[in-house]
mmCIF file of C-alpha atoms and ligand atoms in Angstrom:
data_model
loop_
_atom_site.group_PDB
_atom_site.id
_atom_site.type_symbol
_atom_site.label_atom_id
_atom_site.label_comp_id
_atom_site.label_asym_id
_atom_site.label_seq_id
_atom_site.Cartn_x
_atom_site.Cartn_y
_atom_site.Cartn_z
ATOM 1 C CA MET A 1 -12.366 7.956 -30.362
ATOM 2 C CA SER A 2 -10.197 5.480 -32.152
ATOM 3 C CA GLU A 3 -7.416 6.971 -30.477
ATOM 4 C CA ARG A 4 -5.936 7.013 -26.830
ATOM 5 C CA VAL A 5 -6.845 10.444 -25.537
ATOM 6 C CA PHE A 6 -4.310 12.616 -23.313
ATOM 7 C CA ASN A 7 -5.725 12.364 -20.059
ATOM 8 C CA PHE A 8 -5.733 14.814 -17.192
ATOM 9 C CA ASN A 9 -8.255 13.068 -15.128
ATOM 10 C CA PRO A 10 -7.813 13.932 -11.420
ATOM 11 C CA GLY A 11 -8.259 10.059 -10.212
ATOM 12 C CA PRO A 12 -8.845 7.627 -11.342
ATOM 13 C CA ALA A 13 -5.861 8.948 -13.634
ATOM 14 C CA ALA A 14 -3.850 7.802 -16.625
ATOM 15 C CA LEU A 15 -1.608 4.648 -16.512
ATOM 16 C CA PRO A 16 1.658 4.108 -18.293
ATOM 17 C CA LEU A 17 0.767 2.436 -21.509
ATOM 18 C CA GLU A 18 3.189 0.069 -21.395
ATOM 19 C CA VAL A 19 1.724 -1.072 -17.834
ATOM 20 C CA LEU A 20 -1.543 -1.673 -19.729
ATOM 21 C CA GLN A 21 -0.144 -3.413 -22.347
ATOM 22 C CA GLU A 22 1.498 -6.201 -19.855
ATOM 23 C CA ILE A 23 -1.733 -6.407 -18.370
ATOM 24 C CA GLN A 24 -3.730 -6.963 -21.688
ATOM 25 C CA ARG A 25 -0.833 -9.485 -22.488
ATOM 26 C CA ASP A 26 -0.892 -11.331 -18.832
ATOM 27 C CA LEU A 27 -4.876 -11.064 -18.771
ATOM 28 C CA ILE A 28 -6.509 -14.543 -19.622
ATOM 29 C CA ASN A 29 -3.475 -16.810 -18.474
ATOM 30 C CA TYR A 30 -1.118 -14.982 -15.845
ATOM 31 C CA LYS A 31 2.754 -16.256 -16.830
ATOM 32 C CA GLY A 32 2.133 -19.519 -17.662
ATOM 33 C CA GLU A 33 -0.654 -20.185 -14.372
ATOM 34 C CA GLY A 34 -3.516 -20.826 -16.694
ATOM 35 C CA LEU A 35 -5.694 -18.185 -15.105
ATOM 36 C CA SER A 36 -5.712 -14.506 -14.827
ATOM 37 C CA VAL A 37 -4.721 -12.742 -11.580
ATOM 38 C CA MET A 38 -8.349 -11.771 -10.800
ATOM 39 C CA GLU A 39 -9.282 -15.371 -10.802
ATOM 40 C CA MET A 40 -6.240 -16.511 -8.831
ATOM 41 C CA SER A 41 -6.585 -17.382 -4.993
ATOM 42 C CA HIS A 42 -4.941 -14.396 -2.576
ATOM 43 C CA ARG A 43 -3.376 -17.555 -0.807
ATOM 44 C CA SER A 44 -1.791 -19.034 -3.847
ATOM 45 C CA LYS A 45 2.037 -18.918 -4.474
ATOM 46 C CA ALA A 46 1.669 -16.597 -7.828
ATOM 47 C CA PHE A 47 -0.214 -13.955 -5.594
ATOM 48 C CA GLU A 48 2.081 -14.179 -2.985
ATOM 49 C CA ALA A 49 4.855 -13.432 -4.986
ATOM 50 C CA ILE A 50 2.971 -10.433 -6.392
ATOM 51 C CA ILE A 51 2.201 -8.913 -3.050
ATOM 52 C CA LYS A 52 5.431 -9.602 -1.561
ATOM 53 C CA GLY A 53 6.998 -8.161 -4.516
ATOM 54 C CA ALA A 54 4.924 -5.005 -4.545
ATOM 55 C CA GLU A 55 5.988 -4.670 -0.970
ATOM 56 C CA ASN A 56 9.780 -5.208 -1.828
ATOM 57 C CA LEU A 57 9.739 -2.828 -4.627
ATOM 58 C CA MET A 58 7.714 -0.109 -2.997
ATOM 59 C CA LYS A 59 10.752 -0.263 0.024
ATOM 60 C CA GLU A 60 13.294 -0.308 -2.658
ATOM 61 C CA ILE A 61 11.995 2.614 -4.842
ATOM 62 C CA MET A 62 11.227 4.620 -2.139
ATOM 63 C CA GLY A 63 14.415 4.242 -0.005
ATOM 64 C CA ILE A 64 12.103 2.546 3.008
ATOM 65 C CA PRO A 65 14.475 2.410 5.933
ATOM 66 C CA ALA A 66 14.276 -0.726 8.109
ATOM 67 C CA GLY A 67 11.367 -0.715 10.560
ATOM 68 C CA TYR A 68 8.801 0.279 8.306
ATOM 69 C CA LYS A 69 5.726 -1.875 6.837
ATOM 70 C CA VAL A 70 3.928 -1.392 3.524
ATOM 71 C CA LEU A 71 0.292 -2.095 3.787
ATOM 72 C CA TYR A 72 -2.160 -2.899 0.703
ATOM 73 C CA LEU A 73 -5.795 -2.123 2.188
ATOM 74 C CA GLN A 74 -8.969 -1.076 1.267
ATOM 75 C CA GLY A 75 -11.316 1.733 2.225
ATOM 76 C CA GLY A 76 -9.720 4.372 0.151
ATOM 77 C CA ALA A 77 -7.671 7.275 1.778
ATOM 78 C CA THR A 78 -11.200 7.957 3.220
ATOM 79 C CA LEU A 79 -11.526 5.288 5.555
ATOM 80 C CA GLN A 80 -7.766 6.172 6.608
ATOM 81 C CA PHE A 81 -9.304 9.472 7.857
ATOM 82 C CA ALA A 82 -10.848 7.283 10.535
ATOM 83 C CA ALA A 83 -7.982 4.719 10.916
ATOM 84 C CA VAL A 84 -5.372 7.049 12.020
ATOM 85 C CA PRO A 85 -7.172 8.701 14.974
ATOM 86 C CA LEU A 86 -8.467 5.169 16.118
ATOM 87 C CA ASN A 87 -5.377 3.794 16.030
ATOM 88 C CA LEU A 88 -3.068 6.307 16.905
ATOM 89 C CA ILE A 89 -4.814 9.073 19.657
ATOM 90 C CA GLY A 90 -5.068 7.065 23.108
ATOM 91 C CA PRO A 91 -7.253 8.135 25.871
ATOM 92 C CA GLY A 92 -6.695 11.564 26.785
ATOM 93 C CA GLN A 93 -4.540 12.553 24.093
ATOM 94 C CA HIS A 94 -5.177 14.819 20.999
ATOM 95 C CA ALA A 95 -3.516 15.407 17.578
ATOM 96 C CA ASP A 96 -2.587 18.149 15.253
ATOM 97 C CA TYR A 97 -3.896 18.823 11.839
ATOM 98 C CA ILE A 98 -3.527 21.436 8.990
ATOM 99 C CA ASN A 99 -6.548 22.450 7.438
ATOM 100 C CA THR A 100 -5.262 22.958 3.402
ATOM 101 C CA GLY A 101 -8.514 22.030 1.711
ATOM 102 C CA SER A 102 -11.585 20.238 1.827
ATOM 103 C CA TRP A 103 -9.657 16.351 1.902
ATOM 104 C CA ALA A 104 -8.104 17.553 5.339
ATOM 105 C CA LYS A 105 -11.074 19.160 6.198
ATOM 106 C CA LYS A 106 -12.748 15.601 5.960
ATOM 107 C CA ALA A 107 -9.849 13.841 7.767
ATOM 108 C CA ILE A 108 -10.214 16.516 10.453
ATOM 109 C CA GLY A 109 -14.169 15.860 10.643
ATOM 110 C CA GLU A 110 -13.622 11.882 10.829
ATOM 111 C CA ALA A 111 -11.417 12.136 13.790
ATOM 112 C CA LYS A 112 -14.282 14.680 15.424
ATOM 113 C CA LYS A 113 -16.645 12.229 14.503
ATOM 114 C CA LEU A 114 -15.110 9.372 16.437
ATOM 115 C CA GLY A 115 -14.929 12.088 19.682
ATOM 116 C CA LYS A 116 -11.304 12.543 18.956
ATOM 117 C CA GLU A 117 -9.742 15.716 20.476
ATOM 118 C CA VAL A 118 -8.463 17.488 17.448
ATOM 119 C CA ASN A 119 -6.373 21.012 17.215
ATOM 120 C CA VAL A 120 -6.120 22.797 14.087
ATOM 121 C CA ILE A 121 -3.037 24.206 14.251
ATOM 122 C CA ALA A 122 -2.963 25.966 10.654
ATOM 123 C CA THR A 123 -5.353 26.633 7.750
ATOM 124 C CA SER A 124 -5.762 28.583 4.335
ATOM 125 C CA GLU A 125 -9.308 28.383 4.494
ATOM 126 C CA ASP A 126 -9.448 32.396 4.683
ATOM 127 C CA VAL A 127 -7.864 32.657 1.357
ATOM 128 C CA ASN A 128 -9.485 29.399 -0.304
ATOM 129 C CA TYR A 129 -6.828 27.437 0.451
ATOM 130 C CA SER A 130 -4.577 29.288 -2.316
ATOM 131 C CA ARG A 131 -1.585 28.723 -0.220
ATOM 132 C CA ILE A 132 0.252 26.209 2.139
ATOM 133 C CA PRO A 133 0.042 27.811 5.547
ATOM 134 C CA LYS A 134 3.789 28.461 6.681
ATOM 135 C CA ASP A 135 3.554 29.515 10.402
ATOM 136 C CA PHE A 136 2.390 26.980 12.517
ATOM 137 C CA LYS A 137 3.643 25.618 15.917
ATOM 138 C CA VAL A 138 3.311 21.691 16.704
ATOM 139 C CA THR A 139 1.933 20.776 20.121
ATOM 140 C CA PRO A 140 4.644 18.734 21.777
ATOM 141 C CA ASP A 141 2.511 16.523 23.455
ATOM 142 C CA ALA A 142 0.138 16.136 20.097
ATOM 143 C CA ALA A 143 -0.074 12.230 19.611
ATOM 144 C CA TYR A 144 0.511 13.312 15.662
ATOM 145 C CA LEU A 145 0.505 16.190 13.282
ATOM 146 C CA HIS A 146 -1.712 15.111 10.022
ATOM 147 C CA ILE A 147 -0.713 16.942 6.550
ATOM 148 C CA THR A 148 -2.438 16.590 3.341
ATOM 149 C CA SER A 149 0.547 16.931 1.224
ATOM 150 C CA ASN A 150 -0.732 18.066 -1.956
ATOM 151 C CA ASN A 151 -4.564 19.212 -2.245
ATOM 152 C CA THR A 152 -5.676 17.849 -5.558
ATOM 153 C CA ILE A 153 -8.819 20.306 -5.869
ATOM 154 C CA ALA A 154 -7.045 23.657 -4.975
ATOM 155 C CA GLY A 155 -3.820 22.528 -6.812
ATOM 156 C CA THR A 156 -1.296 23.478 -3.694
ATOM 157 C CA GLN A 157 1.565 21.430 -2.672
ATOM 158 C CA PHE A 158 3.952 21.212 0.529
ATOM 159 C CA SER A 159 7.284 22.145 -1.452
ATOM 160 C CA LYS A 160 9.047 21.047 2.034
ATOM 161 C CA PHE A 161 7.449 18.600 5.042
ATOM 162 C CA PRO A 162 7.271 20.514 8.454
ATOM 163 C CA ASP A 163 9.809 19.747 11.160
ATOM 164 C CA THR A 164 7.779 18.141 13.791
ATOM 165 C CA GLY A 165 10.496 17.565 16.338
ATOM 166 C CA LYS A 166 9.261 14.235 18.192
ATOM 167 C CA VAL A 167 5.918 14.586 17.237
ATOM 168 C CA THR A 168 4.990 11.598 14.749
ATOM 169 C CA LEU A 169 3.957 13.339 11.258
ATOM 170 C CA VAL A 170 1.195 11.414 9.238
ATOM 171 C CA CYS A 171 0.667 12.568 5.701
ATOM 172 C CA ASP A 172 -2.417 12.089 3.598
ATOM 173 C CA MET A 173 0.186 11.585 0.368
ATOM 174 C CA SER A 174 -3.005 10.527 -2.181
ATOM 175 C CA SER A 175 -2.467 12.772 -4.851
ATOM 176 C CA ASP A 176 1.108 13.204 -4.991
ATOM 177 C CA PHE A 177 2.621 9.932 -3.767
ATOM 178 C CA ASN A 178 6.014 8.979 -5.538
ATOM 179 C CA CYS A 179 6.121 12.078 -7.505
ATOM 180 C CA ARG A 180 9.316 13.150 -5.924
ATOM 181 C CA LYS A 181 12.187 11.308 -3.516
ATOM 182 C CA ILE A 182 11.179 11.946 -0.004
ATOM 183 C CA ASP A 183 12.797 10.988 3.318
ATOM 184 C CA VAL A 184 10.080 8.052 4.696
ATOM 185 C CA SER A 185 11.952 8.197 7.971
ATOM 186 C CA LYS A 186 10.743 11.840 8.575
ATOM 187 C CA PHE A 187 7.105 10.081 8.823
ATOM 188 C CA GLY A 188 5.690 7.838 11.304
ATOM 189 C CA LEU A 189 2.807 6.831 8.643
ATOM 190 C CA ILE A 190 2.134 7.771 5.007
ATOM 191 C CA TYR A 191 -1.222 6.789 2.932
ATOM 192 C CA ALA A 192 -2.523 7.256 -0.372
ATOM 193 C CA GLY A 193 -5.294 5.769 -2.650
ATOM 194 C CA ALA A 194 -3.651 4.108 -5.421
ATOM 195 C CA GLN A 195 -5.559 5.934 -8.230
ATOM 196 C CA LYS A 196 -3.882 8.710 -9.029
ATOM 197 C CA ASN A 197 0.141 8.055 -9.202
ATOM 198 C CA MET A 198 0.259 4.324 -8.449
ATOM 199 C CA GLY A 199 -2.781 2.395 -9.955
ATOM 200 C CA PRO A 200 -6.294 1.606 -10.260
ATOM 201 C CA ALA A 201 -8.646 2.181 -7.411
ATOM 202 C CA GLY A 202 -9.345 -0.234 -5.268
ATOM 203 C CA VAL A 203 -6.178 -0.402 -3.292
ATOM 204 C CA THR A 204 -4.936 1.859 -0.606
ATOM 205 C CA ILE A 205 -0.923 2.106 0.411
ATOM 206 C CA VAL A 206 -0.452 2.582 4.036
ATOM 207 C CA ILE A 207 3.368 3.020 5.106
ATOM 208 C CA ILE A 208 3.899 2.762 8.630
ATOM 209 C CA ARG A 209 6.482 2.640 11.382
ATOM 210 C CA GLU A 210 6.419 -0.589 12.919
ATOM 211 C CA ASP A 211 6.139 0.514 16.591
ATOM 212 C CA LEU A 212 3.575 2.830 15.573
ATOM 213 C CA MET A 213 1.290 -0.692 14.346
ATOM 214 C CA GLN A 214 1.864 -2.005 17.623
ATOM 215 C CA LYS A 215 -0.354 1.038 19.607
ATOM 216 C CA SER A 216 -3.688 -0.050 17.520
ATOM 217 C CA PRO A 217 -6.415 -0.550 20.703
ATOM 218 C CA ASP A 218 -8.104 -4.298 20.906
ATOM 219 C CA ASN A 219 -11.447 -2.659 20.522
ATOM 220 C CA ILE A 220 -11.759 -0.916 16.945
ATOM 221 C CA PRO A 221 -12.717 -2.717 14.047
ATOM 222 C CA THR A 222 -10.486 -5.401 12.818
ATOM 223 C CA MET A 223 -10.134 -3.952 9.053
ATOM 224 C CA THR A 224 -8.753 -0.430 10.663
ATOM 225 C CA SER A 225 -6.429 -2.160 13.020
ATOM 226 C CA TYR A 226 -3.086 -1.488 12.073
ATOM 227 C CA LYS A 227 -1.744 -4.121 14.150
ATOM 228 C CA ILE A 228 -3.756 -6.858 12.814
ATOM 229 C CA LEU A 229 -3.578 -5.844 8.884
ATOM 230 C CA GLY A 230 -0.083 -5.420 9.334
ATOM 231 C CA GLU A 231 0.782 -8.833 11.410
ATOM 232 C CA LYS A 232 -1.246 -10.441 8.652
ATOM 233 C CA ASP A 233 0.943 -8.719 5.916
ATOM 234 C CA SER A 234 -2.204 -7.600 4.171
ATOM 235 C CA LEU A 235 -3.949 -10.675 4.256
ATOM 236 C CA TYR A 236 -6.630 -10.775 7.016
ATOM 237 C CA ASN A 237 -9.076 -10.869 4.526
ATOM 238 C CA THR A 238 -9.295 -11.295 0.730
ATOM 239 C CA PRO A 239 -7.092 -7.872 -0.512
ATOM 240 C CA PRO A 240 -8.037 -6.318 -3.808
ATOM 241 C CA CYS A 241 -5.705 -8.605 -5.622
ATOM 242 C CA PHE A 242 -5.883 -7.166 -9.195
ATOM 243 C CA SER A 243 -5.041 -3.560 -8.285
ATOM 244 C CA ILE A 244 -2.271 -4.602 -5.739
ATOM 245 C CA TYR A 245 -0.918 -6.506 -8.986
ATOM 246 C CA VAL A 246 -1.079 -3.092 -11.185
ATOM 247 C CA VAL A 247 0.488 -1.361 -8.635
ATOM 248 C CA LYS A 248 3.465 -4.049 -8.632
ATOM 249 C CA LEU A 249 3.766 -3.241 -12.458
ATOM 250 C CA VAL A 250 3.439 0.725 -11.602
ATOM 251 C CA LEU A 251 6.275 0.433 -9.438
ATOM 252 C CA GLU A 252 8.407 -1.885 -11.776
ATOM 253 C CA TRP A 253 7.452 1.200 -14.847
ATOM 254 C CA ILE A 254 8.901 4.007 -12.198
ATOM 255 C CA LYS A 255 11.913 1.744 -11.971
ATOM 256 C CA LYS A 256 12.503 1.146 -15.885
ATOM 257 C CA GLN A 257 12.045 5.149 -15.822
ATOM 258 C CA GLY A 258 14.949 5.734 -13.970
ATOM 259 C CA GLY A 259 13.568 5.730 -10.416
ATOM 260 C CA LEU A 260 11.963 8.424 -8.084
ATOM 261 C CA SER A 261 14.679 11.166 -9.017
ATOM 262 C CA LYS A 262 14.285 11.006 -12.527
ATOM 263 C CA ILE A 263 10.718 10.701 -12.217
ATOM 264 C CA GLU A 264 10.573 14.177 -10.228
ATOM 265 C CA GLU A 265 12.957 15.630 -12.962
ATOM 266 C CA ILE A 266 10.074 14.923 -15.249
ATOM 267 C CA ASN A 267 7.360 16.072 -13.150
ATOM 268 C CA GLU A 268 9.255 19.541 -12.438
ATOM 269 C CA LYS A 269 9.856 19.770 -16.175
ATOM 270 C CA LYS A 270 5.887 19.176 -16.802
ATOM 271 C CA ALA A 271 4.817 21.807 -14.300
ATOM 272 C CA ALA A 272 7.344 24.369 -15.207
ATOM 273 C CA LEU A 273 5.794 24.037 -18.692
ATOM 274 C CA LEU A 274 2.764 24.428 -17.881
ATOM 275 C CA TYR A 275 3.305 27.237 -14.969
ATOM 276 C CA ASN A 276 5.076 29.400 -17.729
ATOM 277 C CA ALA A 277 2.554 29.091 -20.435
ATOM 278 C CA ILE A 278 -0.057 30.279 -17.565
ATOM 279 C CA ASP A 279 2.539 33.202 -16.457
ATOM 280 C CA ALA A 280 3.192 34.189 -20.122
ATOM 281 C CA THR A 281 -0.041 35.890 -20.320
ATOM 282 C CA ASP A 282 -2.963 37.484 -18.793
ATOM 283 C CA PHE A 283 -5.384 35.873 -20.358
ATOM 284 C CA TYR A 284 -4.872 32.342 -18.095
ATOM 285 C CA LYS A 285 -4.525 33.099 -14.364
ATOM 286 C CA GLY A 286 -2.850 30.863 -11.952
ATOM 287 C CA THR A 287 -5.068 30.197 -8.763
ATOM 288 C CA VAL A 288 -2.555 29.375 -6.264
ATOM 289 C CA GLU A 289 0.516 31.643 -4.715
ATOM 290 C CA LYS A 290 3.536 30.654 -6.983
ATOM 291 C CA ASP A 291 5.307 28.915 -3.644
ATOM 292 C CA SER A 292 2.610 26.930 -3.067
ATOM 293 C CA ARG A 293 2.014 25.613 -6.347
ATOM 294 C CA SER A 294 1.287 21.797 -6.712
ATOM 295 C CA ILE A 295 3.068 20.016 -9.843
ATOM 296 C CA MET A 296 0.602 16.925 -9.800
ATOM 297 C CA ASN A 297 -2.584 19.364 -10.141
ATOM 298 C CA VAL A 298 -2.410 22.698 -12.123
ATOM 299 C CA THR A 299 -5.171 25.239 -11.571
ATOM 300 C CA TYR A 300 -5.954 28.287 -13.592
ATOM 301 C CA ARG A 301 -8.792 30.403 -14.671
ATOM 302 C CA LEU A 302 -9.667 32.151 -18.290
ATOM 303 C CA PRO A 303 -11.551 35.687 -18.617
ATOM 304 C CA SER A 304 -15.004 34.055 -18.070
ATOM 305 C CA GLU A 305 -16.785 30.886 -17.050
ATOM 306 C CA ASP A 306 -18.248 30.786 -20.610
ATOM 307 C CA LEU A 307 -14.596 30.743 -21.739
ATOM 308 C CA GLU A 308 -13.550 28.101 -19.689
ATOM 309 C CA LYS A 309 -16.733 26.080 -20.826
ATOM 310 C CA GLU A 310 -15.568 26.110 -24.593
ATOM 311 C CA PHE A 311 -11.801 25.661 -23.380
ATOM 312 C CA ILE A 312 -12.931 22.476 -22.013
ATOM 313 C CA ALA A 313 -14.932 21.772 -25.169
ATOM 314 C CA GLN A 314 -12.349 22.533 -27.496
ATOM 315 C CA GLY A 315 -9.625 20.721 -25.508
ATOM 316 C CA LEU A 316 -11.772 17.249 -25.552
ATOM 317 C CA LYS A 317 -12.159 17.755 -29.252
ATOM 318 C CA ASN A 318 -8.273 18.043 -29.547
ATOM 319 C CA GLY A 319 -8.033 14.892 -27.523
ATOM 320 C CA LEU A 320 -7.137 16.372 -24.083
ATOM 321 C CA LEU A 321 -9.387 14.711 -21.322
ATOM 322 C CA GLY A 322 -10.190 15.926 -18.057
ATOM 323 C CA LEU A 323 -9.611 19.434 -17.896
ATOM 324 C CA LYS A 324 -12.410 20.534 -15.888
ATOM 325 C CA GLY A 325 -11.894 21.926 -12.426
ATOM 326 C CA HIS A 326 -13.732 20.290 -9.452
ATOM 327 C CA ARG A 327 -17.107 20.990 -8.901
ATOM 328 C CA SER A 328 -16.848 22.990 -5.966
ATOM 329 C CA VAL A 329 -14.195 25.474 -7.104
ATOM 330 C CA GLY A 330 -14.552 25.500 -11.169
ATOM 331 C CA GLY A 331 -12.363 26.965 -13.626
ATOM 332 C CA ILE A 332 -9.336 24.635 -14.958
ATOM 333 C CA ARG A 333 -7.433 21.837 -13.563
ATOM 334 C CA ALA A 334 -4.923 19.637 -15.417
ATOM 335 C CA SER A 335 -3.512 16.508 -13.182
ATOM 336 C CA ILE A 336 -0.088 15.982 -14.555
ATOM 337 C CA TYR A 337 0.632 12.635 -12.667
ATOM 338 C CA ASN A 338 3.601 10.417 -13.401
ATOM 339 C CA ALA A 339 2.150 8.566 -16.562
ATOM 340 C CA VAL A 340 0.958 11.997 -18.025
ATOM 341 C CA SER A 341 4.022 12.484 -20.703
ATOM 342 C CA LEU A 342 5.831 15.577 -21.121
ATOM 343 C CA LYS A 343 4.440 15.359 -24.861
ATOM 344 C CA ALA A 344 0.482 15.372 -23.044
ATOM 345 C CA VAL A 345 1.892 18.710 -21.538
ATOM 346 C CA GLU A 346 3.148 19.936 -24.473
ATOM 347 C CA SER A 347 0.377 19.254 -26.360
ATOM 348 C CA LEU A 348 -2.211 21.159 -23.995
ATOM 349 C CA VAL A 349 0.650 24.266 -23.926
ATOM 350 C CA SER A 350 0.359 24.335 -27.628
ATOM 351 C CA PHE A 351 -3.954 24.106 -27.484
ATOM 352 C CA MET A 352 -3.406 26.923 -24.506
ATOM 353 C CA LYS A 353 -1.607 29.693 -27.156
ATOM 354 C CA ASP A 354 -3.994 28.733 -30.268
ATOM 355 C CA PHE A 355 -7.253 28.758 -27.756
ATOM 356 C CA GLU A 356 -5.799 32.275 -26.790
ATOM 357 C CA LYS A 357 -5.157 33.391 -30.392
ATOM 358 C CA LYS A 358 -8.761 32.486 -31.217
ATOM 359 C CA ASN A 359 -10.440 33.700 -28.177
ATOM 360 C CA GLY A 360 -8.322 36.547 -26.579
HETATM 361 C C1 PLP B 401 -5.646 14.490 -0.867
HETATM 362 C C2 PLP B 401 -7.043 13.444 -0.971
HETATM 363 N N1 PLP B 401 -7.061 12.462 0.113
HETATM 364 C C3 PLP B 401 -8.217 11.753 -0.015
HETATM 365 C C4 PLP B 401 -8.945 11.454 -1.164
HETATM 366 C C5 PLP B 401 -10.075 10.397 -0.839
HETATM 367 O O1 PLP B 401 -9.392 9.419 -1.689
HETATM 368 P P1 PLP B 401 -10.567 7.780 -1.615
HETATM 369 O O2 PLP B 401 -11.640 8.407 -2.725
HETATM 370 O O3 PLP B 401 -9.430 6.607 -1.953
HETATM 371 O O4 PLP B 401 -11.028 8.030 -0.414
HETATM 372 C C6 PLP B 401 -8.640 12.151 -2.032
HETATM 373 C C7 PLP B 401 -9.278 12.028 -3.611
HETATM 374 O O5 PLP B 401 -9.385 12.641 -4.647
HETATM 375 C C8 PLP B 401 -7.922 13.025 -2.359
HETATM 376 O O6 PLP B 401 -7.157 13.906 -3.617
#
């Protein structure tokens, strides 16, 4: 393929072209340092400026209040499934979880594997995760409530975050991190693998309130201890330097777009365009209840699996990549993260209309 495709992959996913071009410009000789970011010491002045810059920009763009730390870690969101209970569920304590799909289930499974007491206060498993549960009560003495803000596979998203009162809110935000403006002060801890909205795979972003950071017990593995990793400013060992550098460039790109309010406005527009196209006909059927629809992962079905296969194949021929639904659920999924342009979504919608005309 000689041209770049419109990339609807669920993750690793599209990066802004401007960011890729800047990486290309600086790849061999980073800002006159005479070497690439991949080759420099993580203790060098140049890298220190990158990681500090990435922490400060994250705070600025998200409006993170004082008293929070931004960490750049390894192990993916999956390691956080274990790190969160290891750090935050003390002896005799339990944590509440909401089960909105397979990622939440994995987080629950990992906590249980560690012998922690988990209380699943709500689930939408009985309806194939086609909605976000609404009625639930947080246990007042829970160590925290864990939610997954966006179910990447089913295509559901919390439009509003639950009010947990005094209970700490912990959120896996992997697939909708920085897709909208949020009030960080409502959360004790947010974590997200970078490879959807924020950069390449290899770095996991953790935003943690400093009082929680101090809770880490001494007998857990060093690489899961928020206290140690936080006190060392994510530099206890060699961090994923290049991925952190790209995250910083993506943050600069978000700022240049007009910040998160502007990003949110564009994301809403893209999602509305696609959902309207789905709702306009019986040929396409959304798989999720309307008030739980994700603005990041749009899932839908065609009248038959054969037509879905054809849709994916024809899409690819038209430069539309990554439309296959997750292998566990099938169907179509268009992931329309921040770096997926309005033009990409317009192309998809126009392809959908054309495909229906020929096959409907
Ligand atoms: C919501 C959510 N949580 C967690 C994960 C796992 O992330 P990682 O591969 O970074 O461990 C994913 C991956 O797609 C995800 O979508």
